[in-house]
Amino acid sequence: MSEMANTDPEGMDGVRMTWNVWPRTKVEASKCVIPLAASIQPIRPHPDVPTLPYAPLRCKTCAAVLNCYARVDFTAKIWICPFCYQRNHFPQHYSMISETNLPAELYPQYTTVEHTLPNTNPDPNANAAAAVFVFVLDTCMIEEEMGYVKSALNQALGLLPENAMVGLVSFGTQAQVHELGFSDMSKVYVFRGDKDIPKEQVLEQLGLAASGRRPVGPASYNKPGGGGAAMQNGFPNAGIDRFLLPASECEFTLSSLLDELQPDQWPVKNGHRPSRCTGVALSVAAGLLGACLPGTGARIIALVGGPCTEGPGSIVSKDLSEPVRSHKDLDKEAAPYFKKATKFYDSFAQQLVSQGHVLDVFASALDQVGVAEMKVAVERTGGLVVLSESFGHSVFKDSFKRVFEEGEQSLGLCFNGTLEINCSKDIKIQGIIGPCTSMEKKGPNVSDTVIGEGNTTAWKLCGLDKSTCLTVLFDLSSSERSGAPGTVNPQLYLQFLTSYQNSEGKMLLRVTTVTRRWVDSAVNSEELVQGFDQETAAVVVARITSLKMEMEEGFDATRWLDRSLIRVCSKFGDYRKDDPSSFTLNPCFSMFPQFMFNLRRSQFVQVFNNSPDETAYFRMLLNRENISNAAVMIQPSLISYSFDSMPQPALLDVASISADRILLLDSYFSVVIFHGMTIAQWRNSGYQHQPEHAAFAQLLQSPHNDAQLIIRERFPVPRLVVCDQHGSQARFLLAKLNPSATYNNAHEMSAGSDVIFTDDVSLQVFYEHLQRLAVQS
């Protein structure tokens, strides 16, 4: 069992919790310091999850779905809901059930099942399920970059499913919508880039306004003359098919259009930035998608090559002497464009969420492009984001290709998701951190404290994929009466209901029901300790810290983390008062201080030397990746390769560097292959090409093979850095290592090892301080 748990800790439910046994009261829960939280992957694929070809049964009081924890009376044909104890009668089509003839959702091993929902579309022939992709292409770039983007787009068009609908908007000083349905010559609709354009005006100018449309409702289907052609590709035939065409029909038109597309022709004054109207182009694309049928899955894929300098969403002036905002500017409120741009993207996010559409951003530039401002729109719609320094870089090229790939490598992009959570009656939901939007659906399980997207028991996930992960934060109701939770029922129940449209256009509902035990932690804290998941706890703390750094002015993250860690060690450590040498931590907590040490030093907390765009990018990925991946972002993994032994994990410490070793560092965003001095000299002398040194050739190749395995599995594709000891790129490794050897104690070092020039404390010193503070009375 334990071996299984290590290979797949999420299991078929895709759920991991900070505490797997819950304290009974709010007071006891607050003493645990680490909040009650669950990390869920709503649609993670798993071979054991059954798909049931019928709609689920719901409780008539609380709308929870029938599951394997419901009590069933087979003779009376009644089931009792584990959430609200309501007695529900089984409908007629369940009349055959008995203890030996169970429906799949009552099998005890099926804690997660997937129901196929009936298609709501009245016309069986209408292909409303075809997903829509609108590419929004920046043309303010040099010829070389344009070439890279065009080839990436042509490759993407070849990979799209034939029935996927495609549209193109290009922008520079102005935004242009390309009419793909007009193949005789290229025809574009131009929008001014300097002022905000409401959705109605976009539709009006494109000739798609409601007044010009024939109403297409269920009534006008299949009537004589009611227009068999009224539905084309699932769109009301209001001319939208001039702009959105199936990939199979417009591939030739689009590739010839891309060939002719020039970099933006508007002259740029010396010492000025080009004028780029990113905000208007995105508004126009969203307006165009607003003419689709409601419930159509659609993505706006923005390819951006620089900062917006024109119209709504601008982040900097055109004058090059004014740099793009830095973290210092944001702290001192010296970023004049920031608030206005964020407000624009906030309302843009609301428009996209109400339409159910997704914004993906691929930003490739040496300077910032405004990801920090766009973050709200990407996160609330569940979009993808990739940051690289050029459209020719493998980080962009390989990631962009992955979005459209099918089969094993597919991201499993899905649309129009909603997540509902039901929980036992004393549990309150504070909110969710991750790519979703609150639907403001009130209920008895909503907590007064809001963290992230809260005030609700239902969330909208416009876009989600098989790796999407959300963090749900819980609270207990403060009633201290004798009926404390768990006195009647020792088990608590949580149910996650995710309905979504998969890539084939089918509507599915995934039902995951989990149970955990209540424990009286005042009496028995041993059970509580055994149920602690330190990896999940570290990631949840990192996500809360990132959120607080964005939301609370003057929040001192390092200090808050230190105080939380000291409280955890005081509560769960074994020690004699005021005797640091007596301090020990239970193995269930032993890794946690090290995670916190690395979190304090990580790019999530130390924003120095990162731009606001990079910080926003790192945080978005931290919030949407699964626990194992997020743990690697906080605490990278290090593998050592040498002649004497098989590849093996090494300590994330400068002492692991040795002249005759190769190290492979995986810090999630980059993968570093680091050659020790001696290895590098042998390689430069070409020993690997000599037949008698075949073992050396194999040693050199081994980390590259392992790095490719990591890169192939990951999205966004990480940056591969190959470097040598004392080389300039070695900084990618040194920045992540524990500085146990610095210039202060360099004389104690063995030959061939390395030192780090820093005044940061080492893990050893950090531990000593922690022990001293934890045992203080």
Tab-separated table of N, CA and C in Angstrom, residues 224-315:
chain	number	residue	atom	x	y	z
A	224	PRO	N	-40.513	23.976	-42.478
A	224	PRO	CA	-40.322	24.260	-43.907
A	224	PRO	C	-39.933	25.724	-44.044
A	225	GLY	N	-38.803	25.973	-44.656
A	225	GLY	CA	-38.369	27.362	-44.823
A	225	GLY	C	-37.890	27.978	-43.540
A	226	GLY	N	-37.993	27.241	-42.398
A	226	GLY	CA	-37.484	27.789	-41.136
A	226	GLY	C	-35.986	27.706	-41.122
A	227	GLY	N	-35.435	27.287	-42.245
A	227	GLY	CA	-34.000	27.385	-42.405
A	227	GLY	C	-33.288	26.159	-41.919
A	228	GLY	N	-33.206	25.140	-42.819
A	228	GLY	CA	-32.322	24.032	-42.489
A	228	GLY	C	-30.920	24.567	-42.358
A	229	ALA	N	-30.651	25.683	-43.045
A	229	ALA	CA	-29.302	26.253	-42.989
A	229	ALA	C	-29.172	27.261	-41.863
A	230	ALA	N	-30.241	27.374	-41.054
A	230	ALA	CA	-30.162	28.384	-39.995
A	230	ALA	C	-29.026	28.079	-39.028
A	231	MET	N	-28.703	26.796	-38.868
A	231	MET	CA	-27.578	26.458	-38.010
A	231	MET	C	-26.453	25.963	-38.899
A	232	GLN	N	-25.370	26.723	-38.906
A	232	GLN	CA	-24.226	26.229	-39.659
A	232	GLN	C	-23.109	26.055	-38.660
A	233	ASN	N	-22.559	24.853	-38.578
A	233	ASN	CA	-21.491	24.578	-37.622
A	233	ASN	C	-21.886	24.968	-36.215
A	234	GLY	N	-23.183	24.906	-35.917
A	234	GLY	CA	-23.604	25.199	-34.560
A	234	GLY	C	-23.653	26.681	-34.247
A	235	PHE	N	-23.560	27.562	-35.247
A	235	PHE	CA	-23.648	29.000	-34.987
A	235	PHE	C	-24.913	29.527	-35.612
A	236	PRO	N	-25.542	30.510	-34.986
A	236	PRO	CA	-26.672	31.144	-35.652
A	236	PRO	C	-26.138	31.727	-36.956
A	237	ASN	N	-26.860	31.527	-38.030
A	237	ASN	CA	-26.325	31.983	-39.309
A	237	ASN	C	-26.493	33.488	-39.405
A	238	ALA	N	-25.631	34.182	-38.693
A	238	ALA	CA	-25.734	35.636	-38.713
A	238	ALA	C	-24.440	36.189	-39.256
A	239	GLY	N	-23.829	35.404	-40.129
A	239	GLY	CA	-22.614	35.913	-40.755
A	239	GLY	C	-21.367	35.658	-39.950
A	240	ILE	N	-21.491	34.984	-38.780
A	240	ILE	CA	-20.273	34.737	-37.996
A	240	ILE	C	-19.355	33.799	-38.764
A	241	ASP	N	-19.949	32.997	-39.675
A	241	ASP	CA	-19.110	32.072	-40.445
A	241	ASP	C	-18.259	32.798	-41.493
A	242	ARG	N	-18.398	34.130	-41.568
A	242	ARG	CA	-17.432	34.878	-42.392
A	242	ARG	C	-16.099	34.974	-41.662
A	243	PHE	N	-16.155	34.940	-40.322
A	243	PHE	CA	-14.941	35.168	-39.521
A	243	PHE	C	-14.401	33.881	-38.896
A	244	LEU	N	-15.294	32.922	-38.619
A	244	LEU	CA	-14.868	31.663	-37.991
A	244	LEU	C	-15.173	30.519	-38.952
A	245	LEU	N	-14.131	29.835	-39.378
A	245	LEU	CA	-14.313	28.733	-40.335
A	245	LEU	C	-13.721	27.451	-39.777
A	246	PRO	N	-14.266	26.274	-40.181
A	246	PRO	CA	-13.646	25.014	-39.754
A	246	PRO	C	-12.209	24.950	-40.264
A	247	ALA	N	-11.323	24.391	-39.446
A	247	ALA	CA	-9.893	24.341	-39.785
A	247	ALA	C	-9.666	23.689	-41.146
A	248	SER	N	-10.477	22.659	-41.464
A	248	SER	CA	-10.262	21.940	-42.727
A	248	SER	C	-10.519	22.849	-43.930
A	249	GLU	N	-11.474	23.821	-43.765
A	249	GLU	CA	-11.829	24.676	-44.910
A	249	GLU	C	-10.881	25.860	-45.068
A	250	CYS	N	-10.337	26.354	-43.919
A	250	CYS	CA	-9.630	27.637	-44.059
A	250	CYS	C	-8.121	27.493	-43.938
A	251	GLU	N	-7.623	26.252	-43.918
A	251	GLU	CA	-6.176	26.084	-43.722
A	251	GLU	C	-5.383	26.792	-44.819
A	252	PHE	N	-5.843	26.621	-46.085
A	252	PHE	CA	-5.108	27.243	-47.188
A	252	PHE	C	-5.214	28.770	-47.113
A	253	THR	N	-6.462	29.269	-46.913
A	253	THR	CA	-6.679	30.727	-46.828
A	253	THR	C	-5.799	31.326	-45.736
A	254	LEU	N	-5.795	30.648	-44.567
A	254	LEU	CA	-5.054	31.195	-43.430
A	254	LEU	C	-3.550	31.177	-43.667
A	255	SER	N	-3.041	30.083	-44.254
A	255	SER	CA	-1.586	30.059	-44.421
A	255	SER	C	-1.140	31.072	-45.466
A	256	SER	N	-1.963	31.300	-46.506
A	256	SER	CA	-1.553	32.335	-47.478
A	256	SER	C	-1.693	33.726	-46.852
A	257	LEU	N	-2.698	33.886	-45.977
A	257	LEU	CA	-2.873	35.170	-45.295
A	257	LEU	C	-1.672	35.439	-44.372
A	258	LEU	N	-1.232	34.392	-43.662
A	258	LEU	CA	-0.073	34.551	-42.767
A	258	LEU	C	1.187	34.883	-43.564
A	259	ASP	N	1.332	34.256	-44.750
A	259	ASP	CA	2.507	34.556	-45.586
A	259	ASP	C	2.566	36.032	-45.951
A	260	GLU	N	1.367	36.610	-46.231
A	260	GLU	CA	1.328	38.019	-46.667
A	260	GLU	C	1.441	38.993	-45.496
A	261	LEU	N	1.177	38.504	-44.275
A	261	LEU	CA	1.113	39.414	-43.123
A	261	LEU	C	2.475	40.060	-42.867
A	262	GLN	N	2.486	41.393	-42.809
A	262	GLN	CA	3.737	42.146	-42.601
A	262	GLN	C	3.824	42.608	-41.150
A	263	PRO	N	5.046	42.852	-40.653
A	263	PRO	CA	5.139	43.545	-39.357
A	263	PRO	C	4.431	44.899	-39.448
A	264	ASP	N	3.950	45.398	-38.311
A	264	ASP	CA	3.164	46.633	-38.282
A	264	ASP	C	3.877	47.764	-39.031
A	265	GLN	N	3.137	48.396	-39.984
A	265	GLN	CA	3.757	49.379	-40.886
A	265	GLN	C	3.851	50.785	-40.309
A	266	TRP	N	3.169	51.039	-39.166
A	266	TRP	CA	3.185	52.405	-38.646
A	266	TRP	C	4.591	52.803	-38.232
A	267	PRO	N	5.011	54.027	-38.592
A	267	PRO	CA	6.386	54.436	-38.262
A	267	PRO	C	6.558	54.584	-36.749
A	268	VAL	N	7.747	54.215	-36.256
A	268	VAL	CA	8.043	54.341	-34.824
A	268	VAL	C	9.154	55.365	-34.684
A	269	LYS	N	8.884	56.421	-33.876
A	269	LYS	CA	9.889	57.479	-33.702
A	269	LYS	C	11.115	56.927	-32.982
A	270	ASN	N	12.258	57.527	-33.227
A	270	ASN	CA	13.480	57.131	-32.528
A	270	ASN	C	13.311	57.259	-31.022
A	271	GLY	N	13.824	56.304	-30.281
A	271	GLY	CA	13.719	56.384	-28.822
A	271	GLY	C	12.313	56.115	-28.305
A	272	HIS	N	11.452	55.538	-29.156
A	272	HIS	CA	10.077	55.243	-28.718
A	272	HIS	C	9.751	53.766	-28.926
A	273	ARG	N	8.768	53.307	-28.169
A	273	ARG	CA	8.264	51.942	-28.362
A	273	ARG	C	7.219	51.972	-29.468
A	274	PRO	N	7.040	50.855	-30.178
A	274	PRO	CA	5.946	50.812	-31.168
A	274	PRO	C	4.606	50.931	-30.452
A	275	SER	N	3.578	51.460	-31.135
A	275	SER	CA	2.302	51.536	-30.433
A	275	SER	C	1.556	50.226	-30.675
A	276	ARG	N	1.184	49.598	-29.536
A	276	ARG	CA	0.654	48.236	-29.575
A	276	ARG	C	-0.636	48.219	-28.769
A	277	CYS	N	-1.773	47.863	-29.420
A	277	CYS	CA	-3.066	47.975	-28.736
A	277	CYS	C	-3.583	46.593	-28.302
A	278	THR	N	-2.828	45.941	-27.438
A	278	THR	CA	-3.195	44.575	-26.998
A	278	THR	C	-4.608	44.522	-26.422
A	279	GLY	N	-4.957	45.510	-25.566
A	279	GLY	CA	-6.264	45.509	-24.897
A	279	GLY	C	-7.420	45.543	-25.885
A	280	VAL	N	-7.313	46.446	-26.887
A	280	VAL	CA	-8.394	46.568	-27.879
A	280	VAL	C	-8.518	45.272	-28.683
A	281	ALA	N	-7.372	44.696	-29.076
A	281	ALA	CA	-7.407	43.463	-29.881
A	281	ALA	C	-8.110	42.346	-29.112
A	282	LEU	N	-7.834	42.235	-27.811
A	282	LEU	CA	-8.470	41.183	-27.007
A	282	LEU	C	-9.966	41.452	-26.864
A	283	SER	N	-10.323	42.739	-26.672
A	283	SER	CA	-11.756	43.097	-26.578
A	283	SER	C	-12.494	42.733	-27.860
A	284	VAL	N	-11.854	43.021	-28.991
A	284	VAL	CA	-12.481	42.735	-30.284
A	284	VAL	C	-12.673	41.218	-30.452
A	285	ALA	N	-11.646	40.450	-30.062
A	285	ALA	CA	-11.752	38.984	-30.173
A	285	ALA	C	-12.873	38.461	-29.273
A	286	ALA	N	-12.977	39.015	-28.060
A	286	ALA	CA	-14.032	38.570	-27.137
A	286	ALA	C	-15.406	38.955	-27.686
A	287	GLY	N	-15.502	40.160	-28.298
A	287	GLY	CA	-16.762	40.601	-28.894
A	287	GLY	C	-17.188	39.675	-30.018
A	288	LEU	N	-16.219	39.295	-30.858
A	288	LEU	CA	-16.492	38.378	-31.972
A	288	LEU	C	-17.028	37.047	-31.438
A	289	LEU	N	-16.406	36.540	-30.357
A	289	LEU	CA	-16.866	35.269	-29.769
A	289	LEU	C	-18.230	35.418	-29.108
A	290	GLY	N	-18.572	36.675	-28.731
A	290	GLY	CA	-19.876	36.923	-28.117
A	290	GLY	C	-21.027	36.619	-29.059
A	291	ALA	N	-20.722	36.534	-30.367
A	291	ALA	CA	-21.785	36.242	-31.343
A	291	ALA	C	-22.013	34.743	-31.505
A	292	CYS	N	-21.156	33.913	-30.857
A	292	CYS	CA	-21.359	32.457	-30.942
A	292	CYS	C	-22.561	32.053	-30.099
A	293	LEU	N	-23.048	30.833	-30.319
A	293	LEU	CA	-24.101	30.299	-29.461
A	293	LEU	C	-23.601	30.193	-28.033
A	294	PRO	N	-24.446	30.524	-27.048
A	294	PRO	CA	-23.998	30.332	-25.667
A	294	PRO	C	-23.671	28.849	-25.453
A	295	GLY	N	-22.635	28.594	-24.630
A	295	GLY	CA	-22.265	27.200	-24.385
A	295	GLY	C	-21.261	26.652	-25.377
A	296	THR	N	-20.818	27.501	-26.336
A	296	THR	CA	-19.759	27.058	-27.246
A	296	THR	C	-18.422	27.200	-26.531
A	297	GLY	N	-17.617	26.149	-26.545
A	297	GLY	CA	-16.290	26.250	-25.926
A	297	GLY	C	-15.375	27.045	-26.834
A	298	ALA	N	-14.723	28.088	-26.299
A	298	ALA	CA	-13.858	28.899	-27.158
A	298	ALA	C	-12.637	29.389	-26.395
A	299	ARG	N	-11.527	29.506	-27.113
A	299	ARG	CA	-10.294	30.034	-26.518
A	299	ARG	C	-9.794	31.196	-27.363
A	300	ILE	N	-9.359	32.261	-26.663
A	300	ILE	CA	-8.633	33.343	-27.337
A	300	ILE	C	-7.164	33.065	-27.065
A	301	ILE	N	-6.381	32.845	-28.119
A	301	ILE	CA	-4.966	32.529	-27.932
A	301	ILE	C	-4.152	33.746	-28.350
A	302	ALA	N	-3.655	34.481	-27.364
A	302	ALA	CA	-2.944	35.735	-27.639
A	302	ALA	C	-1.445	35.471	-27.728
A	303	LEU	N	-0.844	35.901	-28.845
A	303	LEU	CA	0.602	35.786	-29.031
A	303	LEU	C	1.168	37.197	-28.969
A	304	VAL	N	1.813	37.520	-27.854
A	304	VAL	CA	2.177	38.906	-27.577
A	304	VAL	C	3.697	39.058	-27.550
A	305	GLY	N	4.208	40.085	-28.276
A	305	GLY	CA	5.663	40.245	-28.383
A	305	GLY	C	6.209	41.488	-27.717
A	306	GLY	N	5.394	42.154	-26.871
A	306	GLY	CA	5.900	43.357	-26.209
A	306	GLY	C	4.801	44.011	-25.390
A	307	PRO	N	5.131	45.112	-24.695
A	307	PRO	CA	4.150	45.745	-23.801
A	307	PRO	C	3.079	46.524	-24.565
A	308	CYS	N	1.873	46.557	-24.007
A	308	CYS	CA	0.789	47.363	-24.581
A	308	CYS	C	1.065	48.831	-24.288
A	309	THR	N	1.068	49.669	-25.338
A	309	THR	CA	1.383	51.098	-25.144
A	309	THR	C	0.259	51.994	-25.652
A	310	GLU	N	-0.827	51.385	-26.140
A	310	GLU	CA	-1.879	52.166	-26.809
A	310	GLU	C	-3.233	51.692	-26.289
A	311	GLY	N	-4.102	52.636	-25.921
A	311	GLY	CA	-5.477	52.276	-25.565
A	311	GLY	C	-5.601	51.573	-24.222
A	312	PRO	N	-6.760	50.959	-23.970
A	312	PRO	CA	-6.996	50.315	-22.674
A	312	PRO	C	-6.010	49.155	-22.456
A	313	GLY	N	-5.623	48.964	-21.205
A	313	GLY	CA	-4.679	47.893	-20.907
A	313	GLY	C	-3.222	48.283	-21.085
A	314	SER	N	-2.949	49.585	-21.406
A	314	SER	CA	-1.548	50.028	-21.554
A	314	SER	C	-0.809	49.862	-20.237
A	315	ILE	N	0.472	49.444	-20.320
A	315	ILE	CA	1.231	49.280	-19.072
A	315	ILE	C	2.418	50.236	-18.990
